mmCIF file of C-alpha atoms in Angstrom:
data_model
loop_
_atom_site.group_PDB
_atom_site.id
_atom_site.type_symbol
_atom_site.label_atom_id
_atom_site.label_comp_id
_atom_site.label_asym_id
_atom_site.label_seq_id
_atom_site.Cartn_x
_atom_site.Cartn_y
_atom_site.Cartn_z
ATOM 1 C CA UNK R 1174 -32.477 21.970 50.724
ATOM 2 C CA UNK R 1175 -29.572 21.097 53.196
ATOM 3 C CA UNK R 1176 -26.724 21.543 50.662
ATOM 4 C CA UNK R 1177 -28.239 24.643 49.369
ATOM 5 C CA UNK R 1178 -28.310 25.904 52.995
ATOM 6 C CA UNK R 1179 -24.464 24.827 53.300
ATOM 7 C CA UNK R 1180 -23.689 27.407 50.701
ATOM 8 C CA UNK R 1181 -23.013 24.854 47.793
ATOM 9 C CA UNK R 1182 -24.167 26.248 44.250
ATOM 10 C CA UNK R 1183 -26.052 23.952 42.979
ATOM 11 C CA UNK R 1184 -29.188 23.954 40.884
ATOM 12 C CA UNK R 1185 -31.843 21.046 40.941
ATOM 13 C CA UNK R 1186 -33.912 20.317 37.677
ATOM 14 C CA UNK R 1187 -36.498 17.547 38.733
ATOM 15 C CA UNK R 1188 -38.108 16.296 35.214
ATOM 16 C CA UNK R 1189 -41.041 14.172 34.917
ATOM 17 C CA UNK R 1190 -43.610 12.861 32.775
ATOM 18 C CA UNK R 1191 -46.707 13.845 35.298
ATOM 19 C CA UNK R 1192 -49.693 11.932 35.018
ATOM 20 C CA UNK R 1193 -53.231 13.404 36.994
ATOM 21 C CA UNK R 1194 -52.593 10.291 39.373
ATOM 22 C CA UNK R 1195 -49.302 12.310 40.755
ATOM 23 C CA UNK R 1196 -50.834 15.466 40.324
ATOM 24 C CA UNK R 1197 -51.287 15.431 44.624
ATOM 25 C CA UNK R 1198 -47.348 14.602 44.708
ATOM 26 C CA UNK R 1199 -46.259 17.623 42.043
ATOM 27 C CA UNK R 1200 -48.521 19.844 44.312
ATOM 28 C CA UNK R 1201 -46.691 18.693 47.716
ATOM 29 C CA UNK R 1202 -43.473 19.085 45.781
ATOM 30 C CA UNK R 1203 -44.032 22.685 44.914
ATOM 31 C CA UNK R 1204 -45.272 23.658 48.306
ATOM 32 C CA UNK R 1205 -42.451 22.338 50.111
ATOM 33 C CA UNK R 1206 -39.954 24.228 47.385
ATOM 34 C CA UNK R 1207 -41.506 27.175 48.453
ATOM 35 C CA UNK R 1208 -41.826 26.721 52.128
ATOM 36 C CA UNK R 1209 -38.033 25.805 52.226
ATOM 37 C CA UNK R 1210 -37.389 28.812 50.257
ATOM 38 C CA UNK R 1211 -35.231 27.109 47.779
ATOM 39 C CA UNK R 1212 -37.058 28.041 44.681
ATOM 40 C CA UNK R 1213 -33.963 29.898 43.138
ATOM 41 C CA UNK R 1214 -32.479 26.831 42.860
ATOM 42 C CA UNK R 1215 -34.617 24.271 42.128
ATOM 43 C CA UNK R 1216 -37.079 24.110 38.800
ATOM 44 C CA UNK R 1217 -39.544 21.275 37.585
ATOM 45 C CA UNK R 1218 -39.870 20.651 34.533
ATOM 46 C CA UNK R 1219 -43.043 18.193 33.400
ATOM 47 C CA UNK R 1220 -43.602 16.374 30.109
ATOM 48 C CA UNK R 1221 -40.796 17.203 28.277
ATOM 49 C CA UNK R 1222 -41.168 15.469 24.874
ATOM 50 C CA UNK R 1223 -38.878 12.605 24.410
ATOM 51 C CA UNK R 1224 -37.132 14.499 21.505
ATOM 52 C CA UNK R 1225 -35.793 17.399 23.507
ATOM 53 C CA UNK R 1226 -34.439 15.019 25.986
ATOM 54 C CA UNK R 1227 -31.096 15.033 25.058
ATOM 55 C CA UNK R 1228 -30.806 18.822 26.096
ATOM 56 C CA UNK R 1229 -32.083 18.275 29.622
ATOM 57 C CA UNK R 1230 -29.127 15.807 29.539
ATOM 58 C CA UNK R 1231 -26.624 18.118 28.315
ATOM 59 C CA UNK R 1232 -27.705 20.841 30.919
ATOM 60 C CA UNK R 1233 -27.177 18.435 33.500
ATOM 61 C CA UNK R 1234 -23.735 17.659 35.455
ATOM 62 C CA UNK R 1235 -25.160 14.558 37.596
ATOM 63 C CA UNK R 1236 -28.265 12.477 37.494
ATOM 64 C CA UNK R 1237 -30.392 11.317 40.036
ATOM 65 C CA UNK R 1238 -32.880 8.343 40.348
ATOM 66 C CA UNK R 1239 -33.968 7.866 43.782
ATOM 67 C CA UNK R 1240 -37.194 6.009 42.587
ATOM 68 C CA UNK R 1241 -38.527 3.092 45.154
ATOM 69 C CA UNK R 1242 -40.260 1.118 42.742
ATOM 70 C CA UNK R 1243 -38.644 1.662 39.282
ATOM 71 C CA UNK R 1244 -38.695 -1.530 37.174
ATOM 72 C CA UNK R 1245 -35.867 -0.491 34.618
ATOM 73 C CA UNK R 1246 -35.409 3.315 34.650
ATOM 74 C CA UNK R 1247 -34.421 4.091 30.807
ATOM 75 C CA UNK R 1248 -33.645 7.593 31.746
ATOM 76 C CA UNK R 1249 -31.108 6.879 33.678
ATOM 77 C CA UNK R 1250 -29.669 4.803 30.968
ATOM 78 C CA UNK R 1251 -29.926 7.496 28.766
ATOM 79 C CA UNK R 1252 -28.296 9.706 31.088
ATOM 80 C CA UNK R 1253 -25.444 7.456 31.630
ATOM 81 C CA UNK R 1254 -24.958 7.217 27.414
ATOM 82 C CA UNK R 1255 -24.859 11.415 27.392
ATOM 83 C CA UNK R 1256 -21.627 10.950 30.002
ATOM 84 C CA UNK R 1257 -23.701 11.948 33.221
ATOM 85 C CA UNK R 1258 -22.489 9.922 36.450
ATOM 86 C CA UNK R 1259 -25.161 8.546 38.253
ATOM 87 C CA UNK R 1260 -27.058 8.227 41.474
ATOM 88 C CA UNK R 1261 -29.315 5.535 42.014
ATOM 89 C CA UNK R 1262 -31.578 3.777 44.442
ATOM 90 C CA UNK R 1263 -30.620 0.272 44.737
ATOM 91 C CA UNK R 1264 -33.992 -0.473 44.888
ATOM 92 C CA UNK R 1265 -34.458 0.305 41.163
ATOM 93 C CA UNK R 1266 -33.908 -1.980 37.996
ATOM 94 C CA UNK R 1267 -31.304 0.258 36.872
ATOM 95 C CA UNK R 1268 -29.148 0.009 39.960
ATOM 96 C CA UNK R 1269 -27.621 -3.452 38.068
ATOM 97 C CA UNK R 1270 -25.891 -1.008 35.370
ATOM 98 C CA UNK R 1271 -24.145 1.357 38.177
ATOM 99 C CA UNK R 1272 -20.378 0.372 38.612
ATOM 100 C CA UNK R 1273 -20.099 1.568 42.553
ATOM 101 C CA UNK R 1274 -17.779 4.326 42.588
ATOM 102 C CA UNK R 1275 -16.580 4.560 38.873
ATOM 103 C CA UNK R 1276 -19.748 4.961 36.771
ATOM 104 C CA UNK R 1277 -21.906 6.297 39.897
ATOM 105 C CA UNK R 1278 -23.248 5.479 43.362
ATOM 106 C CA UNK R 1279 -25.937 2.791 44.420
ATOM 107 C CA UNK R 1280 -27.979 4.581 47.866
ATOM 108 C CA UNK R 1281 -31.110 3.673 49.798
ATOM 109 C CA UNK R 1282 -33.834 5.662 48.813
ATOM 110 C CA UNK R 1283 -33.625 8.425 51.529
ATOM 111 C CA UNK R 1284 -32.958 12.009 51.950
ATOM 112 C CA UNK R 1285 -29.703 11.501 53.915
ATOM 113 C CA UNK R 1286 -28.447 8.817 51.198
ATOM 114 C CA UNK R 1287 -29.012 11.178 48.408
ATOM 115 C CA UNK R 1288 -27.134 14.561 50.166
ATOM 116 C CA UNK R 1289 -24.322 11.894 51.225
ATOM 117 C CA UNK R 1290 -24.218 10.865 47.884
ATOM 118 C CA UNK R 1291 -23.938 14.001 46.298
ATOM 119 C CA UNK R 1292 -21.465 15.349 48.915
ATOM 120 C CA UNK R 1293 -18.864 12.721 47.038
ATOM 121 C CA UNK R 1294 -18.740 15.196 44.627
ATOM 122 C CA UNK R 1295 -18.189 18.053 46.809
ATOM 123 C CA UNK R 1296 -14.486 18.602 47.331
ATOM 124 C CA UNK R 1297 -14.604 21.498 50.810
ATOM 125 C CA UNK R 1298 -17.513 21.228 52.283
ATOM 126 C CA UNK R 1299 -16.201 24.445 54.075
ATOM 127 C CA UNK R 1300 -16.103 26.349 50.725
ATOM 128 C CA UNK R 1301 -18.471 23.955 48.975
ATOM 129 C CA UNK R 1302 -16.989 24.268 45.584
ATOM 130 C CA UNK R 1303 -17.598 20.969 42.977
ATOM 131 C CA UNK R 1304 -15.002 18.262 42.243
ATOM 132 C CA UNK R 1305 -15.451 18.983 38.661
ATOM 133 C CA UNK R 1306 -12.761 16.172 37.832
ATOM 134 C CA UNK R 1307 -14.519 13.409 39.515
ATOM 135 C CA UNK R 1308 -18.007 14.585 37.768
ATOM 136 C CA UNK R 1309 -16.186 14.212 34.552
ATOM 137 C CA UNK R 1310 -14.003 11.115 35.358
ATOM 138 C CA UNK R 1311 -17.397 9.243 36.218
ATOM 139 C CA UNK R 1312 -19.457 10.321 33.419
ATOM 140 C CA UNK R 1313 -16.880 8.970 31.138
ATOM 141 C CA UNK R 1314 -16.761 5.997 32.629
ATOM 142 C CA UNK R 1315 -20.466 5.846 32.535
ATOM 143 C CA UNK R 1316 -20.624 6.772 28.920
ATOM 144 C CA UNK R 1317 -18.015 3.988 27.977
ATOM 145 C CA UNK R 1318 -19.670 1.418 30.260
ATOM 146 C CA UNK R 1319 -23.096 1.696 28.646
ATOM 147 C CA UNK R 1320 -21.548 2.122 24.848
ATOM 148 C CA UNK R 1321 -19.498 -1.123 25.644
ATOM 149 C CA UNK R 1322 -21.972 -3.378 27.268
ATOM 150 C CA UNK R 1323 -25.171 -1.998 25.530
ATOM 151 C CA UNK R 1324 -24.642 -0.814 22.322
ATOM 152 C CA UNK R 1325 -26.905 -2.127 19.457
ATOM 153 C CA UNK R 1326 -24.074 -4.178 18.093
ATOM 154 C CA UNK R 1327 -23.613 -5.771 21.094
ATOM 155 C CA UNK R 1328 -27.473 -6.766 21.358
ATOM 156 C CA UNK R 1329 -27.546 -8.303 17.761
ATOM 157 C CA UNK R 1330 -24.406 -10.232 18.424
ATOM 158 C CA UNK R 1331 -26.254 -11.771 21.683
ATOM 159 C CA UNK R 1332 -29.743 -12.072 19.453
ATOM 160 C CA UNK R 1333 -27.949 -13.876 17.126
ATOM 161 C CA UNK R 1334 -26.448 -16.172 19.612
ATOM 162 C CA UNK R 1335 -29.517 -16.878 20.957
ATOM 163 C CA UNK R 1336 -31.298 -17.760 17.368
ATOM 164 C CA UNK R 1337 -28.029 -19.985 16.197
ATOM 165 C CA UNK R 1338 -28.495 -22.055 19.636
ATOM 166 C CA UNK R 1339 -32.310 -22.457 18.556
ATOM 167 C CA UNK R 1340 -31.894 -23.833 14.807
#
């Protein structure tokens, strides 16, 4: 909400697979959005089928994974493979895939850390204009990093090496 109140023209889309155990969290999030009067800038989408997720990545300019306790977070790898720069909690397992300042930023999971990291993509806080060049450059770097280091061909080569060593 701080960025929106500063005049930054951003749209936040929260995409989540929800379960009944998270109903209270979703309800609190919706209430907070209403309380802060940011409903026109924030959208919550739940239980999007995996087959439709590529549409969500195509819509986005940036992917944020502020998870506190996420062992891996395949969604972040998918976002990087889709050409999105990322902001990831340093506590998430997926943090090992982020090259700081090249494919994204690592943060401590807090509101201020997220705002600061997003601020890296804003050129002039007075005008709140988005630094599209940085977003595009980091997105290309993220995509290249995933395709070079996590391709099926590389995986098969590593598996073959394990089997050769075992024989």
